[in-house]
PDB file of C-alpha atoms in Angstrom:
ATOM      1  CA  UNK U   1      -0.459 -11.138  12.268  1.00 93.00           C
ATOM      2  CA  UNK U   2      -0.075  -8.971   9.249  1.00 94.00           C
ATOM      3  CA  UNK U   3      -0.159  -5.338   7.864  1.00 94.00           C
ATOM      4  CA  UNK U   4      -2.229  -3.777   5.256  1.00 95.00           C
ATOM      5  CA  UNK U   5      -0.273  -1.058   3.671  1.00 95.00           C
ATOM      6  CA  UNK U   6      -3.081   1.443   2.276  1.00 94.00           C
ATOM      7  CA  UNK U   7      -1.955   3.792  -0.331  1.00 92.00           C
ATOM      8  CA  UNK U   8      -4.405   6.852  -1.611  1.00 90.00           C
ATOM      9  CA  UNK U   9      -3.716   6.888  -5.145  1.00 86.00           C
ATOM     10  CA  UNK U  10      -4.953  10.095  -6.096  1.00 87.00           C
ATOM     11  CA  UNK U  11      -4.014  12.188  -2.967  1.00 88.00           C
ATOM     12  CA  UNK U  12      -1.252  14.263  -4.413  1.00 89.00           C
ATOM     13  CA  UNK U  13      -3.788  15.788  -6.718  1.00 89.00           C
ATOM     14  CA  UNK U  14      -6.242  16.458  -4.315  1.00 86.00           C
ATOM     15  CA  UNK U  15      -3.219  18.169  -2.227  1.00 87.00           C
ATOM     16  CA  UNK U  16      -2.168  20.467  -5.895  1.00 91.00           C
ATOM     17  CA  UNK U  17      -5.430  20.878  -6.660  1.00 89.00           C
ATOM     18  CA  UNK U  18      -7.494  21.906  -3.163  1.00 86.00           C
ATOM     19  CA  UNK U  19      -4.062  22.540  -0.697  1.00 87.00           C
ATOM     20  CA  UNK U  20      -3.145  20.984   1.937  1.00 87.00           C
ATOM     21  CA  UNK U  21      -5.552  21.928   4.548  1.00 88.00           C
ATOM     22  CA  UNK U  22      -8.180  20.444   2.135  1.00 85.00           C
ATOM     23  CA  UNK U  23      -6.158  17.210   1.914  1.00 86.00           C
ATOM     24  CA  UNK U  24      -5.334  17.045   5.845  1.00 87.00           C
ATOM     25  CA  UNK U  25      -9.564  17.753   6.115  1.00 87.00           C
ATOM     26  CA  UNK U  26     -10.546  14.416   4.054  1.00 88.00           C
ATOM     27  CA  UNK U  27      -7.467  12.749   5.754  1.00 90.00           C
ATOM     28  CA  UNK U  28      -8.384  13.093   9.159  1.00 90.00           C
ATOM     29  CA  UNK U  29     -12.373  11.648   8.000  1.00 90.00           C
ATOM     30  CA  UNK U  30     -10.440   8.686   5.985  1.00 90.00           C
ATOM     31  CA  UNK U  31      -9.274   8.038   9.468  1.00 92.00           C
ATOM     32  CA  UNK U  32     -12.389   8.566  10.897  1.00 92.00           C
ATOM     33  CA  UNK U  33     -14.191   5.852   8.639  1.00 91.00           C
ATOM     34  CA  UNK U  34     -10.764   3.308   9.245  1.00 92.00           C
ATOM     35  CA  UNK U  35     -11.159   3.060  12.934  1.00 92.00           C
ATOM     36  CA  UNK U  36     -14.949   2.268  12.193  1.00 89.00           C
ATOM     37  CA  UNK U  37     -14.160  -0.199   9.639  1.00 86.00           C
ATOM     38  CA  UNK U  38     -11.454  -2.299  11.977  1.00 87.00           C
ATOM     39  CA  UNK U  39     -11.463  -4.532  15.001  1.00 88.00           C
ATOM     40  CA  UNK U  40     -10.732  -2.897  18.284  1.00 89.00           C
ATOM     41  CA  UNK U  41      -7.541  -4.962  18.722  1.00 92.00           C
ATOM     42  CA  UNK U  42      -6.084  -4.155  15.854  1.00 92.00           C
ATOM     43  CA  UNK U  43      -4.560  -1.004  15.327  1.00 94.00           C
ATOM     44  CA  UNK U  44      -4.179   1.858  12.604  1.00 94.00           C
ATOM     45  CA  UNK U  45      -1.328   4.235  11.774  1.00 94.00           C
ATOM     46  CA  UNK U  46      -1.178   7.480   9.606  1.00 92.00           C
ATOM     47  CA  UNK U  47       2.405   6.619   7.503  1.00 88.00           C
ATOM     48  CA  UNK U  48       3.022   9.588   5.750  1.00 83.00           C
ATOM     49  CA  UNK U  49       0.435  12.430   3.621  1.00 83.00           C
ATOM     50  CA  UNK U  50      -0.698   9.234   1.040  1.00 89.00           C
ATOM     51  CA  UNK U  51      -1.259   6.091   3.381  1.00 92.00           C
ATOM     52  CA  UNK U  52      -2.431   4.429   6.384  1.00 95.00           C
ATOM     53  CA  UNK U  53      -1.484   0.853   8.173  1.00 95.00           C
ATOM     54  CA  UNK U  54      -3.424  -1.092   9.400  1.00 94.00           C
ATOM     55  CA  UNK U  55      -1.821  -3.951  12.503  1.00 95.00           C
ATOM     56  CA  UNK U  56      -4.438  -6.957  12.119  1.00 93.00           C
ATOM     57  CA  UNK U  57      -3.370  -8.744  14.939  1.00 90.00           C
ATOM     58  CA  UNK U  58      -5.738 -12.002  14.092  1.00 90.00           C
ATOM     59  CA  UNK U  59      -7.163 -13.350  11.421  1.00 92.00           C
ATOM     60  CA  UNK U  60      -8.278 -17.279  10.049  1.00 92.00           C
ATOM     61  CA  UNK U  61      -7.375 -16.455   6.199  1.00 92.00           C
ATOM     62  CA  UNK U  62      -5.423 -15.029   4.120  1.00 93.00           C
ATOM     63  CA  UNK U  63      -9.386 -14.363   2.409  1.00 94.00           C
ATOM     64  CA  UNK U  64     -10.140 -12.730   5.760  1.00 93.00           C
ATOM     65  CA  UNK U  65      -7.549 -10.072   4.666  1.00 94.00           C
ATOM     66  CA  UNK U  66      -8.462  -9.534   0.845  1.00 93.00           C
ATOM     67  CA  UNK U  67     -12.127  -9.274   2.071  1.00 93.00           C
ATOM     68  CA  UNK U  68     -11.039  -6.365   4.448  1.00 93.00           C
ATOM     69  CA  UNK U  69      -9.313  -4.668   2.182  1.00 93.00           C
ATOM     70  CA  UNK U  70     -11.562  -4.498  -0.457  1.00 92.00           C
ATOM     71  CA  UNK U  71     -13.951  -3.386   2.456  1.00 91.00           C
ATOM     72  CA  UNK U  72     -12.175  -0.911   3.187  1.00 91.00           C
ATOM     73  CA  UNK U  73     -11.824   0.300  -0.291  1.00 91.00           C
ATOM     74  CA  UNK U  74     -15.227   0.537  -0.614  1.00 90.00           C
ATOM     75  CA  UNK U  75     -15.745   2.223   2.509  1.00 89.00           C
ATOM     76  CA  UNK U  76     -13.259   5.046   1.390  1.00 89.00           C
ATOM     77  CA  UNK U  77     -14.848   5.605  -2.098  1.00 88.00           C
ATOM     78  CA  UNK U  78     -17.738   6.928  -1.104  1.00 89.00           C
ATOM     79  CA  UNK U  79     -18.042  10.594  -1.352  1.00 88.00           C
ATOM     80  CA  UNK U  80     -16.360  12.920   1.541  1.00 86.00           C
ATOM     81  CA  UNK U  81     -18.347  15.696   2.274  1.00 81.00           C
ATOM     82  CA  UNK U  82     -16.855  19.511   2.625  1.00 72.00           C
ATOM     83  CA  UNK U  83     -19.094  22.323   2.422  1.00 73.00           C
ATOM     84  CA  UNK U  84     -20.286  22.293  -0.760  1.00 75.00           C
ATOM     85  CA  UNK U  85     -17.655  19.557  -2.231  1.00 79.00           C
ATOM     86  CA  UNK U  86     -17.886  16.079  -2.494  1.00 86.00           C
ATOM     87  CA  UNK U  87     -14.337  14.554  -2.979  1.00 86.00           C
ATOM     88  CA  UNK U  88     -13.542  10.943  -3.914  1.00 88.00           C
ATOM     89  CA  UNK U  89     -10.569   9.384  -3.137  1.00 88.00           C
ATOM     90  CA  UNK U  90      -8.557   6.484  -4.927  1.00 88.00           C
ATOM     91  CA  UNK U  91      -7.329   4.108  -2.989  1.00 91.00           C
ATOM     92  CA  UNK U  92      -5.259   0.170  -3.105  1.00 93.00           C
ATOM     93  CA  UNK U  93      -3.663  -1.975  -0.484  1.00 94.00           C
ATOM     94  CA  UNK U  94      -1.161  -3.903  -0.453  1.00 94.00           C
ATOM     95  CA  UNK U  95      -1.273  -6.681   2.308  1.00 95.00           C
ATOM     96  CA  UNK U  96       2.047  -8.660   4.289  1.00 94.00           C
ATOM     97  CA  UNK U  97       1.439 -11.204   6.461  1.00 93.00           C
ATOM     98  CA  UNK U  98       4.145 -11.654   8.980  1.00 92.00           C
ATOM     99  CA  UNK U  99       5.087 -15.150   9.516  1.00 88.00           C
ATOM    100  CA  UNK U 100       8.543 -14.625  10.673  1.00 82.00           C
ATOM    101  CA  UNK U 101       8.553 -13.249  14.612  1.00 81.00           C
ATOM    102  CA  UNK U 102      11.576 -11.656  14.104  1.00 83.00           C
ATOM    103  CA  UNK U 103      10.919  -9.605  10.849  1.00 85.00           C
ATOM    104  CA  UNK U 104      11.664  -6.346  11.409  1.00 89.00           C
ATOM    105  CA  UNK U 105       9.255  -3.329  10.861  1.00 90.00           C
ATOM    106  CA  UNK U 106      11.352  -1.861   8.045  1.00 89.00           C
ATOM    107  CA  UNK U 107      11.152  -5.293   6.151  1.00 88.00           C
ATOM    108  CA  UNK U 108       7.541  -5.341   6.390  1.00 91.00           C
ATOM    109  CA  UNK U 109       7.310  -2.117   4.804  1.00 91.00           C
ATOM    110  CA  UNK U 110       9.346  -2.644   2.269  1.00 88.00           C
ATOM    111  CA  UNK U 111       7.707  -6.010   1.144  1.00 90.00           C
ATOM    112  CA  UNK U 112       4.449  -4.034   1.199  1.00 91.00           C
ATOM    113  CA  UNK U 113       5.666  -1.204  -0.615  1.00 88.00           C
ATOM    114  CA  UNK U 114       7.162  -3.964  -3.257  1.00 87.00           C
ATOM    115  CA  UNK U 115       3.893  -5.362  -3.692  1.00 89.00           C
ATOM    116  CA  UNK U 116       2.375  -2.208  -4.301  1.00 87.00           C
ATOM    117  CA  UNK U 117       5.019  -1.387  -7.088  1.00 84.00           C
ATOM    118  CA  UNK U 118       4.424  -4.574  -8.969  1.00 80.00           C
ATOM    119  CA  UNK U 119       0.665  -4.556  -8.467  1.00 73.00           C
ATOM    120  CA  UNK U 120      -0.475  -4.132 -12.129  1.00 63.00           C
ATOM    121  CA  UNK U 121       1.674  -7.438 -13.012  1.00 43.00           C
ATOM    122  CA  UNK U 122       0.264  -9.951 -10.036  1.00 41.00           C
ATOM    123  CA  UNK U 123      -3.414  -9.005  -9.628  1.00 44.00           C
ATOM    124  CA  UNK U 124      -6.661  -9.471 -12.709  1.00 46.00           C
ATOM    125  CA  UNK U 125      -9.059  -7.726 -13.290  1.00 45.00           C
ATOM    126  CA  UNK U 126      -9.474  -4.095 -11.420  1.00 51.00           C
ATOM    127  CA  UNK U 127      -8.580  -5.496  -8.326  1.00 63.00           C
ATOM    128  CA  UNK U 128      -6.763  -3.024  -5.914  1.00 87.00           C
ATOM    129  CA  UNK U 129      -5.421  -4.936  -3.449  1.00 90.00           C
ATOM    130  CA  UNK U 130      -2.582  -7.413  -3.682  1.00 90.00           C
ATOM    131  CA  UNK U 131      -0.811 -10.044  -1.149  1.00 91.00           C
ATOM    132  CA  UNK U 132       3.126 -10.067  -1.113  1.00 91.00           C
ATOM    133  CA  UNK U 133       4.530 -13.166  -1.864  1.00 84.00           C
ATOM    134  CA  UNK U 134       8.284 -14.069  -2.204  1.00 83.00           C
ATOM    135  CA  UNK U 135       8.256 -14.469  -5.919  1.00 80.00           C
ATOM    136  CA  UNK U 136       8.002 -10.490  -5.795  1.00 76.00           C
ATOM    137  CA  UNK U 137      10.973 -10.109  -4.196  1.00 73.00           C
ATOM    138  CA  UNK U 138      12.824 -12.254  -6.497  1.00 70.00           C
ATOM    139  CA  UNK U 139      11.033 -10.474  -9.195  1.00 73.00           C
ATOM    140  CA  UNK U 140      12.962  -7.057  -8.140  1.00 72.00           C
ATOM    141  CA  UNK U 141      16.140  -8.297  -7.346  1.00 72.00           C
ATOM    142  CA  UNK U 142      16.473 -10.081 -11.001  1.00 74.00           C
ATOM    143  CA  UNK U 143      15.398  -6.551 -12.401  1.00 73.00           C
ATOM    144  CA  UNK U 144      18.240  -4.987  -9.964  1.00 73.00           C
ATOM    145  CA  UNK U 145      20.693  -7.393 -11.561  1.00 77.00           C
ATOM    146  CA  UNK U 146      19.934  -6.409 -15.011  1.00 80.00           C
ATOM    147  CA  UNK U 147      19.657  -3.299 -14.924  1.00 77.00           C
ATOM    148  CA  UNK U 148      23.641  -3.420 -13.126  1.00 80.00           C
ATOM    149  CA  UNK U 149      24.465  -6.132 -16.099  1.00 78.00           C
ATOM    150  CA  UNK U 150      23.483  -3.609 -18.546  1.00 81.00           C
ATOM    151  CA  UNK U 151      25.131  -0.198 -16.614  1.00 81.00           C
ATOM    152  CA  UNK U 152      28.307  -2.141 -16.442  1.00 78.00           C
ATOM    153  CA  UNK U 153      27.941  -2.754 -20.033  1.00 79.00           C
ATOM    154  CA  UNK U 154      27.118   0.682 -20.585  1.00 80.00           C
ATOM    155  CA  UNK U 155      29.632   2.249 -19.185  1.00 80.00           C
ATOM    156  CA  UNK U 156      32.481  -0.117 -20.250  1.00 73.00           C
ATOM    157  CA  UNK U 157      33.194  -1.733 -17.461  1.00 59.00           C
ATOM    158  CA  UNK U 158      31.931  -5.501 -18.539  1.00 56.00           C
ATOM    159  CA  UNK U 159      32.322  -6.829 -22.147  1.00 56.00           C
ATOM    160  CA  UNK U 160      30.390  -9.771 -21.362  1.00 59.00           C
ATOM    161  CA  UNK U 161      26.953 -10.689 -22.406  1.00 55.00           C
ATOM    162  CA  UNK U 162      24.384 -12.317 -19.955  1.00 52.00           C
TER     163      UNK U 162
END
């Protein structure tokens, strides 16, 4: 099993710069194209004004996911039609496979989220998907650490040095 986290990178602007009606319009077709681009078991989810998930509920390879996702990135870059408009959206997934039965939904999220965050360091190229792995999560927490280390520091608190 595993979740592709689908983020639309540029739909804030289409939101400022056409309203939200506009934005809810090519939202609702982004959808449209999703449910055409996935399996029938699996399932899809509108999280929020900016992103989509997508349940995979089997699949042989991790490749099997990267290949859908970039599918699916193509898919959504072609033009949506609206009257006399044709928008383009922006889009990059993050992808979490779920290994551990008991991993909550919340968790999931949050490692997809993570590896969305720390995209431009893991991926080459122009690539706009990326797999979590656990070295992101240490990645964060070290960054949590120092950035404590140096507020401590900061603010008087700690004298030492790490």
């Amino acid at each position: 099993k595993a979740i592709l986290l689908l983020n639309i990178t540029n739909f804030k602007t289409l939101n400022i710069t056409y309203g939200y009606n506009y934005a809810n319009r090519i939202i609702v077709e982004m959808a449209k194209r999703l449910m055409d681009a996935i399996d029938e078991e699996d399932m899809l989810f509108h999280f929020g004004g900016d992103r989509f998930i997508l349940f995979i509920q089997e699949f042989d390879d991790i490749k099997d996911l990267v290949n859908l996702a970039n599918s699916i990135i193509n898919y959504l870059s072609l033009p949506f039609s609206d009257k006399n408009e044709q928008q383009y959206v922006n889009s990059e997934v993050a992808i979490v496979v779920i290994e551990d039965e008991d991993i909550t939904v919340d968790r999931v999220l949050q490692d997809a989220t993570l590896a969305l965050s720390l995209k431009e360091k893991t991926v080459n190229g122009n690539s706009s998907v990326v797999v979590f792995n656990k070295e992101m999560e240490d990645t964060i927490l070290r960054r949590e650490r120092i950035e404590k280390a140096i507020q401590r520091v900061i603010s008087d608190e700690d004298s030492s040095c790490y």
